mmCIF file of C-alpha atoms and ligand atoms in Angstrom:
data_model
loop_
_atom_site.group_PDB
_atom_site.id
_atom_site.type_symbol
_atom_site.label_atom_id
_atom_site.label_comp_id
_atom_site.label_asym_id
_atom_site.label_seq_id
_atom_site.Cartn_x
_atom_site.Cartn_y
_atom_site.Cartn_z
ATOM 1 C CA UNK A 1 -0.059 0.087 0.003
ATOM 2 C CA UNK A 2 0.931 3.427 -0.602
ATOM 3 C CA UNK A 3 0.073 6.344 1.975
ATOM 4 C CA UNK A 4 -0.441 9.805 -0.144
ATOM 5 C CA UNK A 5 -0.616 13.374 1.099
ATOM 6 C CA UNK A 6 -2.082 16.508 -0.586
ATOM 7 C CA UNK A 7 -1.502 20.015 0.820
ATOM 8 C CA UNK A 8 -1.028 22.192 -2.212
ATOM 9 C CA UNK A 9 -3.796 24.743 -1.375
ATOM 10 C CA UNK A 10 -6.661 24.733 1.100
ATOM 11 C CA UNK A 11 -7.516 20.892 1.212
ATOM 12 C CA UNK A 12 -5.576 18.661 3.818
ATOM 13 C CA UNK A 13 -6.120 15.089 2.533
ATOM 14 C CA UNK A 14 -4.623 11.702 2.764
ATOM 15 C CA UNK A 15 -5.124 8.398 1.081
ATOM 16 C CA UNK A 16 -4.144 4.759 1.373
ATOM 17 C CA UNK A 17 -4.223 2.942 -2.166
ATOM 18 C CA UNK A 18 -3.437 -0.644 -2.889
ATOM 19 C CA UNK A 19 -0.563 -0.691 -5.112
ATOM 20 C CA UNK A 20 -1.714 -4.420 -7.013
ATOM 21 C CA UNK A 21 -5.281 -3.475 -7.387
ATOM 22 C CA UNK A 22 -5.520 0.535 -7.437
ATOM 23 C CA UNK A 23 -8.067 0.230 -4.812
ATOM 24 C CA UNK A 24 -8.542 3.222 -2.766
ATOM 25 C CA UNK A 25 -8.778 1.747 1.076
ATOM 26 C CA UNK A 26 -8.889 5.028 2.872
ATOM 27 C CA UNK A 27 -9.591 8.655 1.879
ATOM 28 C CA UNK A 28 -10.170 11.634 4.094
ATOM 29 C CA UNK A 29 -10.139 15.206 3.343
ATOM 30 C CA UNK A 30 -10.553 18.241 5.467
ATOM 31 C CA UNK A 31 -11.339 21.477 3.350
ATOM 32 C CA UNK A 32 -10.552 24.946 4.933
ATOM 33 C CA UNK A 33 -13.343 26.735 2.603
ATOM 34 C CA UNK A 34 -15.273 28.195 5.511
ATOM 35 C CA UNK A 35 -12.108 29.572 7.251
ATOM 36 C CA UNK A 36 -11.084 31.293 3.832
ATOM 37 C CA UNK A 37 -14.568 32.375 2.868
ATOM 38 C CA UNK A 38 -14.565 35.595 4.817
ATOM 39 C CA UNK A 39 -11.381 36.706 2.909
ATOM 40 C CA UNK A 40 -12.856 35.793 -0.327
ATOM 41 C CA UNK A 41 -9.905 33.536 -1.244
ATOM 42 C CA UNK A 42 -7.159 31.515 0.178
ATOM 43 C CA UNK A 43 -4.855 33.028 2.762
ATOM 44 C CA UNK A 44 -1.342 31.137 2.424
ATOM 45 C CA UNK A 45 -0.364 31.307 6.297
ATOM 46 C CA UNK A 46 -3.800 30.614 7.511
ATOM 47 C CA UNK A 47 -4.063 27.664 5.176
ATOM 48 C CA UNK A 48 -0.650 26.422 6.410
ATOM 49 C CA UNK A 49 -1.415 26.418 10.058
ATOM 50 C CA UNK A 50 -4.961 24.678 9.359
ATOM 51 C CA UNK A 51 -2.953 21.978 7.434
ATOM 52 C CA UNK A 52 -0.710 21.727 10.485
ATOM 53 C CA UNK A 53 -3.761 20.855 12.569
ATOM 54 C CA UNK A 54 -5.647 18.761 10.163
ATOM 55 C CA UNK A 55 -2.690 16.492 8.565
ATOM 56 C CA UNK A 56 -1.825 14.739 12.020
ATOM 57 C CA UNK A 57 -5.650 14.363 12.960
ATOM 58 C CA UNK A 58 -6.023 12.343 9.694
ATOM 59 C CA UNK A 59 -2.849 10.443 9.926
ATOM 60 C CA UNK A 60 -3.738 9.002 13.173
ATOM 61 C CA UNK A 61 -6.777 7.170 11.436
ATOM 62 C CA UNK A 62 -4.130 5.500 9.157
ATOM 63 C CA UNK A 63 -2.216 3.763 11.755
ATOM 64 C CA UNK A 64 -3.874 0.496 11.104
ATOM 65 C CA UNK A 65 -2.187 0.487 7.743
ATOM 66 C CA UNK A 66 1.414 1.545 8.554
ATOM 67 C CA UNK A 67 2.861 -1.949 8.723
ATOM 68 C CA UNK A 68 1.763 -2.719 5.106
ATOM 69 C CA UNK A 69 3.029 0.728 3.877
ATOM 70 C CA UNK A 70 5.596 0.119 0.912
ATOM 71 C CA UNK A 71 6.114 3.995 0.003
ATOM 72 C CA UNK A 72 4.753 7.530 1.071
ATOM 73 C CA UNK A 73 3.715 10.002 -1.599
ATOM 74 C CA UNK A 74 3.238 13.630 -1.445
ATOM 75 C CA UNK A 75 2.294 16.480 -3.662
ATOM 76 C CA UNK A 76 5.537 18.336 -4.154
ATOM 77 C CA UNK A 77 4.606 20.971 -7.069
ATOM 78 C CA UNK A 78 2.864 22.991 -7.783
ATOM 79 C CA UNK A 79 1.071 24.899 -5.194
ATOM 80 C CA UNK A 80 1.545 27.340 -2.278
ATOM 81 C CA UNK A 81 5.059 26.835 -0.885
ATOM 82 C CA UNK A 82 4.056 27.389 2.752
ATOM 83 C CA UNK A 83 1.314 24.814 2.524
ATOM 84 C CA UNK A 84 3.277 22.295 0.274
ATOM 85 C CA UNK A 85 6.096 22.210 2.919
ATOM 86 C CA UNK A 86 3.370 20.909 5.667
ATOM 87 C CA UNK A 87 2.614 17.808 3.232
ATOM 88 C CA UNK A 88 6.301 17.169 2.484
ATOM 89 C CA UNK A 89 7.604 17.403 6.026
ATOM 90 C CA UNK A 90 5.030 14.928 6.752
ATOM 91 C CA UNK A 91 5.913 12.517 4.270
ATOM 92 C CA UNK A 92 9.671 13.057 4.982
ATOM 93 C CA UNK A 93 8.924 12.047 8.515
ATOM 94 C CA UNK A 94 6.998 9.005 7.657
ATOM 95 C CA UNK A 95 9.624 7.850 5.214
ATOM 96 C CA UNK A 96 12.252 8.155 8.015
ATOM 97 C CA UNK A 97 10.145 6.527 10.696
ATOM 98 C CA UNK A 98 8.964 3.517 8.753
ATOM 99 C CA UNK A 99 11.827 3.251 6.432
ATOM 100 C CA UNK A 100 10.015 3.421 3.166
ATOM 101 C CA UNK A 101 10.945 5.111 -0.055
ATOM 102 C CA UNK A 102 9.369 8.763 -0.842
ATOM 103 C CA UNK A 103 7.624 9.633 -3.942
ATOM 104 C CA UNK A 104 7.060 13.359 -5.029
ATOM 105 C CA UNK A 105 4.030 13.870 -7.212
ATOM 106 C CA UNK A 106 3.195 16.534 -9.577
ATOM 107 C CA UNK A 107 -0.312 17.960 -8.649
ATOM 108 C CA UNK A 108 -1.360 18.496 -12.352
ATOM 109 C CA UNK A 109 -0.609 15.066 -12.977
ATOM 110 C CA UNK A 110 -2.632 14.104 -10.067
ATOM 111 C CA UNK A 111 -5.497 15.841 -11.706
ATOM 112 C CA UNK A 112 -4.952 13.809 -14.730
ATOM 113 C CA UNK A 113 -5.130 10.654 -12.985
ATOM 114 C CA UNK A 114 -8.360 11.574 -11.003
ATOM 115 C CA UNK A 115 -10.000 10.038 -14.092
ATOM 116 C CA UNK A 116 -8.494 6.698 -13.280
ATOM 117 C CA UNK A 117 -9.080 6.345 -9.485
ATOM 118 C CA UNK A 118 -9.880 2.716 -8.928
ATOM 119 C CA UNK A 119 -9.661 2.080 -12.684
ATOM 120 C CA UNK A 120 -6.800 1.212 -15.266
ATOM 121 C CA UNK A 121 -5.250 4.388 -17.009
ATOM 122 C CA UNK A 122 -6.180 4.706 -20.687
ATOM 123 C CA UNK A 123 -4.200 6.698 -23.093
ATOM 124 C CA UNK A 124 -3.699 8.705 -25.226
ATOM 125 C CA UNK A 125 -6.147 11.573 -24.285
ATOM 126 C CA UNK A 126 -6.458 15.311 -24.608
ATOM 127 C CA UNK A 127 -7.199 16.895 -21.213
ATOM 128 C CA UNK A 128 -8.396 20.314 -20.336
ATOM 129 C CA UNK A 129 -7.318 21.174 -16.772
ATOM 130 C CA UNK A 130 -9.453 23.969 -15.252
ATOM 131 C CA UNK A 131 -8.766 24.504 -11.645
ATOM 132 C CA UNK A 132 -7.925 27.475 -9.329
ATOM 133 C CA UNK A 133 -4.409 27.548 -10.376
ATOM 134 C CA UNK A 134 -4.442 26.357 -13.994
ATOM 135 C CA UNK A 135 -6.195 26.527 -17.268
ATOM 136 C CA UNK A 136 -4.560 24.284 -19.784
ATOM 137 C CA UNK A 137 -4.753 21.804 -22.461
ATOM 138 C CA UNK A 138 -2.490 18.784 -22.308
ATOM 139 C CA UNK A 139 -1.751 15.881 -24.574
ATOM 140 C CA UNK A 140 -1.144 12.857 -22.614
ATOM 141 C CA UNK A 141 0.428 9.633 -23.808
ATOM 142 C CA UNK A 142 1.627 8.240 -20.719
ATOM 143 C CA UNK A 143 2.597 9.072 -17.179
ATOM 144 C CA UNK A 144 5.758 10.743 -18.545
ATOM 145 C CA UNK A 145 4.688 11.947 -21.862
ATOM 146 C CA UNK A 146 2.660 14.838 -21.264
ATOM 147 C CA UNK A 147 2.788 17.865 -23.291
ATOM 148 C CA UNK A 148 1.104 21.276 -22.616
ATOM 149 C CA UNK A 149 -0.233 22.598 -25.913
ATOM 150 C CA UNK A 150 -2.166 25.791 -24.721
ATOM 151 C CA UNK A 151 -2.213 27.466 -21.310
ATOM 152 C CA UNK A 152 -3.627 30.706 -19.714
ATOM 153 C CA UNK A 153 -1.431 33.824 -20.081
ATOM 154 C CA UNK A 154 -2.882 35.280 -16.676
ATOM 155 C CA UNK A 155 -5.689 34.315 -14.350
ATOM 156 C CA UNK A 156 -7.213 30.905 -14.669
ATOM 157 C CA UNK A 157 -10.838 29.846 -15.231
ATOM 158 C CA UNK A 158 -11.603 28.697 -11.772
ATOM 159 C CA UNK A 159 -9.705 31.708 -10.236
ATOM 160 C CA UNK A 160 -11.924 34.112 -12.395
ATOM 161 C CA UNK A 161 -15.129 32.451 -10.771
ATOM 162 C CA UNK A 162 -13.640 33.052 -7.373
ATOM 163 C CA UNK A 163 -12.742 36.842 -8.234
ATOM 164 C CA UNK A 164 -16.410 37.367 -9.478
ATOM 165 C CA UNK A 165 -17.861 35.888 -6.494
ATOM 166 C CA UNK A 166 -15.463 38.179 -4.257
ATOM 167 C CA UNK A 167 -16.747 41.202 -6.153
ATOM 168 C CA UNK A 168 -20.394 40.352 -5.554
ATOM 169 C CA UNK A 169 -19.445 39.852 -1.712
ATOM 170 C CA UNK A 170 -20.500 35.969 -2.249
ATOM 171 C CA UNK A 171 -17.614 34.168 -0.323
ATOM 172 C CA UNK A 172 -15.390 31.330 -1.350
ATOM 173 C CA UNK A 173 -14.795 29.217 -3.423
ATOM 174 C CA UNK A 174 -16.673 31.280 -6.132
ATOM 175 C CA UNK A 175 -17.260 28.322 -8.657
ATOM 176 C CA UNK A 176 -20.189 26.641 -7.192
ATOM 177 C CA UNK A 177 -21.813 30.066 -5.864
ATOM 178 C CA UNK A 178 -21.595 31.696 -9.331
ATOM 179 C CA UNK A 179 -22.950 28.557 -10.765
ATOM 180 C CA UNK A 180 -25.979 28.591 -8.396
ATOM 181 C CA UNK A 181 -26.628 32.382 -8.965
ATOM 182 C CA UNK A 182 -26.301 31.894 -12.836
ATOM 183 C CA UNK A 183 -29.060 29.471 -12.868
ATOM 184 C CA UNK A 184 -31.855 32.196 -12.705
ATOM 185 C CA UNK A 185 -29.834 34.591 -14.674
ATOM 186 C CA UNK A 186 -29.955 35.810 -18.592
ATOM 187 C CA UNK A 187 -26.826 34.370 -20.223
ATOM 188 C CA UNK A 188 -27.288 37.084 -22.997
ATOM 189 C CA UNK A 189 -28.081 40.188 -20.745
ATOM 190 C CA UNK A 190 -24.628 41.487 -20.475
ATOM 191 C CA UNK A 191 -22.617 41.357 -23.895
ATOM 192 C CA UNK A 192 -18.990 40.695 -22.288
ATOM 193 C CA UNK A 193 -16.110 40.455 -25.153
ATOM 194 C CA UNK A 194 -14.794 36.703 -25.595
ATOM 195 C CA UNK A 195 -11.129 37.057 -24.497
ATOM 196 C CA UNK A 196 -8.789 36.713 -27.544
ATOM 197 C CA UNK A 197 -11.366 35.984 -29.718
ATOM 198 C CA UNK A 198 -9.569 37.806 -32.755
ATOM 199 C CA UNK A 199 -6.347 36.339 -32.090
ATOM 200 C CA UNK A 200 -5.124 32.993 -33.879
ATOM 201 C CA UNK A 201 -3.396 31.981 -30.709
ATOM 202 C CA UNK A 202 -4.595 29.055 -28.654
ATOM 203 C CA UNK A 203 -4.135 30.368 -25.481
ATOM 204 C CA UNK A 204 -6.480 31.710 -22.617
ATOM 205 C CA UNK A 205 -6.845 34.785 -20.810
ATOM 206 C CA UNK A 206 -9.270 35.944 -18.084
ATOM 207 C CA UNK A 207 -7.825 39.120 -16.562
ATOM 208 C CA UNK A 208 -9.801 41.256 -19.336
ATOM 209 C CA UNK A 209 -13.215 39.405 -18.593
ATOM 210 C CA UNK A 210 -12.638 39.779 -14.875
ATOM 211 C CA UNK A 211 -12.181 43.537 -15.293
ATOM 212 C CA UNK A 212 -15.326 43.984 -17.448
ATOM 213 C CA UNK A 213 -17.269 41.990 -14.898
ATOM 214 C CA UNK A 214 -15.951 44.387 -12.100
ATOM 215 C CA UNK A 215 -17.389 47.331 -14.066
ATOM 216 C CA UNK A 216 -20.743 45.551 -14.615
ATOM 217 C CA UNK A 217 -21.013 44.737 -10.674
ATOM 218 C CA UNK A 218 -20.189 48.264 -9.937
ATOM 219 C CA UNK A 219 -23.025 49.539 -12.010
ATOM 220 C CA UNK A 220 -25.382 46.873 -11.022
ATOM 221 C CA UNK A 221 -26.086 48.476 -7.678
ATOM 222 C CA UNK A 222 -27.765 46.279 -5.116
ATOM 223 C CA UNK A 223 -30.233 44.746 -7.321
ATOM 224 C CA UNK A 224 -30.417 40.992 -7.038
ATOM 225 C CA UNK A 225 -31.362 40.169 -10.473
ATOM 226 C CA UNK A 226 -28.541 42.077 -11.892
ATOM 227 C CA UNK A 227 -26.203 39.760 -10.007
ATOM 228 C CA UNK A 228 -27.919 36.723 -11.581
ATOM 229 C CA UNK A 229 -27.672 38.104 -15.108
ATOM 230 C CA UNK A 230 -24.159 39.262 -14.473
ATOM 231 C CA UNK A 231 -23.082 35.742 -13.150
ATOM 232 C CA UNK A 232 -24.936 33.812 -16.070
ATOM 233 C CA UNK A 233 -23.374 36.074 -18.609
ATOM 234 C CA UNK A 234 -19.955 35.857 -17.123
ATOM 235 C CA UNK A 235 -20.300 31.873 -16.893
ATOM 236 C CA UNK A 236 -21.376 31.881 -20.409
ATOM 237 C CA UNK A 237 -18.448 33.966 -21.963
ATOM 238 C CA UNK A 238 -15.724 32.314 -19.663
ATOM 239 C CA UNK A 239 -17.093 28.901 -21.108
ATOM 240 C CA UNK A 240 -17.412 30.320 -24.796
ATOM 241 C CA UNK A 241 -13.752 31.493 -24.538
ATOM 242 C CA UNK A 242 -12.610 27.688 -23.620
ATOM 243 C CA UNK A 243 -14.837 26.243 -26.480
ATOM 244 C CA UNK A 244 -13.792 28.558 -29.163
ATOM 245 C CA UNK A 245 -10.104 27.965 -28.534
ATOM 246 C CA UNK A 246 -10.780 24.166 -28.428
ATOM 247 C CA UNK A 247 -12.672 24.364 -31.718
ATOM 248 C CA UNK A 248 -9.501 25.811 -33.159
ATOM 249 C CA UNK A 249 -7.456 23.149 -31.545
ATOM 250 C CA UNK A 250 -9.796 20.418 -33.126
ATOM 251 C CA UNK A 251 -9.095 21.823 -36.727
ATOM 252 C CA UNK A 252 -5.641 20.290 -36.392
ATOM 253 C CA UNK A 253 -5.772 17.568 -33.815
ATOM 254 C CA UNK A 254 -8.679 15.173 -33.598
ATOM 255 C CA UNK A 255 -8.522 13.409 -30.140
ATOM 256 C CA UNK A 256 -10.530 9.997 -29.658
ATOM 257 C CA UNK A 257 -10.750 10.675 -26.159
ATOM 258 C CA UNK A 258 -11.133 14.217 -24.436
ATOM 259 C CA UNK A 259 -11.197 14.811 -20.817
ATOM 260 C CA UNK A 260 -11.946 17.607 -18.367
ATOM 261 C CA UNK A 261 -10.210 17.589 -14.914
ATOM 262 C CA UNK A 262 -9.644 20.084 -11.992
ATOM 263 C CA UNK A 263 -11.911 21.618 -9.471
ATOM 264 C CA UNK A 264 -13.814 23.866 -12.208
ATOM 265 C CA UNK A 265 -14.548 20.574 -14.388
ATOM 266 C CA UNK A 266 -17.510 20.161 -11.890
ATOM 267 C CA UNK A 267 -19.104 23.228 -13.740
ATOM 268 C CA UNK A 268 -22.248 21.644 -15.234
ATOM 269 C CA UNK A 269 -22.616 24.527 -17.891
ATOM 270 C CA UNK A 270 -19.163 24.001 -19.107
ATOM 271 C CA UNK A 271 -19.653 19.896 -19.080
ATOM 272 C CA UNK A 272 -22.672 20.595 -21.217
ATOM 273 C CA UNK A 273 -20.982 22.863 -23.682
ATOM 274 C CA UNK A 274 -17.976 20.803 -24.295
ATOM 275 C CA UNK A 275 -20.336 17.773 -24.866
ATOM 276 C CA UNK A 276 -21.820 19.624 -27.647
ATOM 277 C CA UNK A 277 -18.510 20.638 -28.860
ATOM 278 C CA UNK A 278 -17.265 17.003 -29.110
ATOM 279 C CA UNK A 279 -20.533 15.488 -30.779
ATOM 280 C CA UNK A 280 -19.601 16.385 -34.438
ATOM 281 C CA UNK A 281 -16.040 14.941 -33.813
ATOM 282 C CA UNK A 282 -17.203 11.697 -32.187
ATOM 283 C CA UNK A 283 -14.953 11.815 -29.425
ATOM 284 C CA UNK A 284 -15.489 10.344 -26.027
ATOM 285 C CA UNK A 285 -15.556 12.589 -22.947
ATOM 286 C CA UNK A 286 -14.089 11.502 -19.802
ATOM 287 C CA UNK A 287 -14.975 13.219 -16.445
ATOM 288 C CA UNK A 288 -13.538 12.498 -12.839
ATOM 289 C CA UNK A 289 -16.422 11.619 -10.348
ATOM 290 C CA UNK A 290 -17.607 14.927 -8.736
ATOM 291 C CA UNK A 291 -15.775 14.182 -5.403
ATOM 292 C CA UNK A 292 -12.578 13.832 -7.045
ATOM 293 C CA UNK A 293 -12.732 16.846 -9.415
ATOM 294 C CA UNK A 294 -11.362 19.338 -6.671
ATOM 295 C CA UNK A 295 -8.020 18.602 -4.703
ATOM 296 C CA UNK A 296 -7.737 15.111 -3.004
ATOM 297 C CA UNK A 297 -5.378 12.371 -2.083
ATOM 298 C CA UNK A 298 -6.900 9.684 -3.904
ATOM 299 C CA UNK A 299 -5.619 11.071 -7.101
ATOM 300 C CA UNK A 300 -2.138 11.511 -5.705
ATOM 301 C CA UNK A 301 -2.283 7.968 -4.598
ATOM 302 C CA UNK A 302 -3.348 6.810 -8.251
ATOM 303 C CA UNK A 303 -0.406 8.493 -9.741
ATOM 304 C CA UNK A 304 1.849 7.157 -6.752
ATOM 305 C CA UNK A 305 1.116 3.755 -7.839
ATOM 306 C CA UNK A 306 2.386 4.354 -11.293
ATOM 307 C CA UNK A 307 5.388 5.932 -10.014
ATOM 308 C CA UNK A 308 6.042 3.110 -7.460
ATOM 309 C CA UNK A 309 5.801 0.554 -10.409
ATOM 310 C CA UNK A 310 8.487 2.502 -12.338
ATOM 311 C CA UNK A 311 10.729 2.912 -9.014
ATOM 312 C CA UNK A 312 10.397 6.702 -9.456
ATOM 313 C CA UNK A 313 11.569 7.589 -5.748
ATOM 314 C CA UNK A 314 13.320 10.564 -4.607
ATOM 315 C CA UNK A 315 15.711 10.959 -1.701
ATOM 316 C CA UNK A 316 14.883 13.081 1.197
ATOM 317 C CA UNK A 317 17.412 15.870 0.056
ATOM 318 C CA UNK A 318 16.150 15.925 -3.366
ATOM 319 C CA UNK A 319 12.530 16.224 -2.488
ATOM 320 C CA UNK A 320 12.087 19.990 -2.336
ATOM 321 C CA UNK A 321 9.151 22.313 -2.468
ATOM 322 C CA UNK A 322 8.751 23.765 -6.042
ATOM 323 C CA UNK A 323 5.784 26.291 -5.880
ATOM 324 C CA UNK A 324 5.580 26.460 -9.660
ATOM 325 C CA UNK A 325 5.687 23.798 -12.292
ATOM 326 C CA UNK A 326 4.952 23.665 -15.889
ATOM 327 C CA UNK A 327 4.133 20.478 -17.711
HETATM 328 O O1 LIG B 401 -8.558 21.793 -8.299
HETATM 329 P P1 LIG B 401 -9.027 22.831 -7.460
HETATM 330 O O2 LIG B 401 -9.742 22.109 -6.241
HETATM 331 O O3 LIG B 401 -7.844 23.482 -6.847
HETATM 332 C C1 LIG B 401 -6.740 23.820 -7.618
HETATM 333 O O4 LIG B 401 -5.835 22.956 -8.041
HETATM 334 O O5 LIG B 401 -6.526 24.978 -7.909
HETATM 335 O O6 LIG B 401 -9.792 23.718 -8.099
HETATM 336 C C2 LIG B 401 -10.509 24.861 -7.347
HETATM 337 C C3 LIG B 401 -11.218 25.766 -8.142
HETATM 338 C C4 LIG B 401 -11.724 27.021 -7.445
HETATM 339 O O7 LIG B 401 -11.239 28.206 -8.088
HETATM 340 C C5 LIG B 401 -13.292 26.945 -7.619
HETATM 341 O O8 LIG B 401 -14.074 28.124 -7.675
HETATM 342 C C6 LIG B 401 -13.473 26.238 -8.734
HETATM 343 O O9 LIG B 401 -12.207 25.128 -8.882
HETATM 344 N N1 LIG B 401 -14.618 25.486 -8.969
HETATM 345 C C7 LIG B 401 -15.526 25.837 -9.937
HETATM 346 C C8 LIG B 401 -16.795 24.832 -9.695
HETATM 347 N N2 LIG B 401 -16.453 24.074 -8.476
HETATM 348 C C9 LIG B 401 -15.219 24.589 -8.168
HETATM 349 N N3 LIG B 401 -15.562 26.649 -10.865
HETATM 350 C C10 LIG B 401 -16.633 26.881 -11.567
HETATM 351 N N4 LIG B 401 -17.647 26.185 -11.400
HETATM 352 C C11 LIG B 401 -17.711 25.140 -10.415
HETATM 353 N N5 LIG B 401 -18.880 24.538 -10.251
HETATM 354 ZN ZN1 LIG B 402 -5.700 21.193 -7.966
#
């Protein structure tokens, strides 16, 4: 079995995965959404302190598995430096105490493998990762052959939902809150410009849209229906930006399997629009289970099983925190 730890942002999570079967024997996650909500976003130092409280509590429950552990895995990049260090320090301590190898897992590869929890991995596929930290398209052939073919030049898709929710004083995380508000709104009421619509580049940008929404919110006053219409129009344009760029991508590449992963892949409007886009291409759409879209340790454990089989271990000295990584 492998014990895996995730602490790259505001979720403290630990999993136990059986190497031979990919079976998820244990998974517990403690989210900090409530604590960060009043600030409208994640406060790194507060997040680190909450990890320091939560991770040992979860680890205690894993004690019955300790004797069967063959390795300990941990998210080492990318993420917030002060929160990553909480997980990495714990993993190093377990590695020394139980005398088992250490595996450093890339969080983005984790999101890709969230598709394959308790399943065999199937490649090749093109993956759209939409999370709070990233918006990128990757062509994945195997664990180690991952090519990023498009990415955001500034903010991410998920982050833009968080910022819009903050502008409206709704709380954090913004994704589910905006999705809920948008349900009763008019998607065509606010004619926001689709980012980069005249650019031939296959890349993403959310800073301009975010600022356009800010102006609309300022002008909307306290009127509730205006907020609903802004939320719906924003969700529509933020999604249209993705589908327009993907349409361009499909002109040159026709993947048989397309996947959406990351926290924002839970967005139902996005899922529906991507389904429509894939229809004429007869491409199959893969999605993670809803509970594994946002950050978790089950996905880190699933990658760790593959890395264990390839003996991709790191020494205590080599495993360092890397807040940024690009695939
Ligand atoms: O993958 P994740 O848990 O953390 C990162 O790796 O960043 O993603 C969190 C992000 C947040 O920005 C959150 O607002 C967004 O995912 N999100 C959503 C939805 N649910 C979560 N965005 C849009 N619609 C949703 N339903
Ligand atoms: Zn994530």
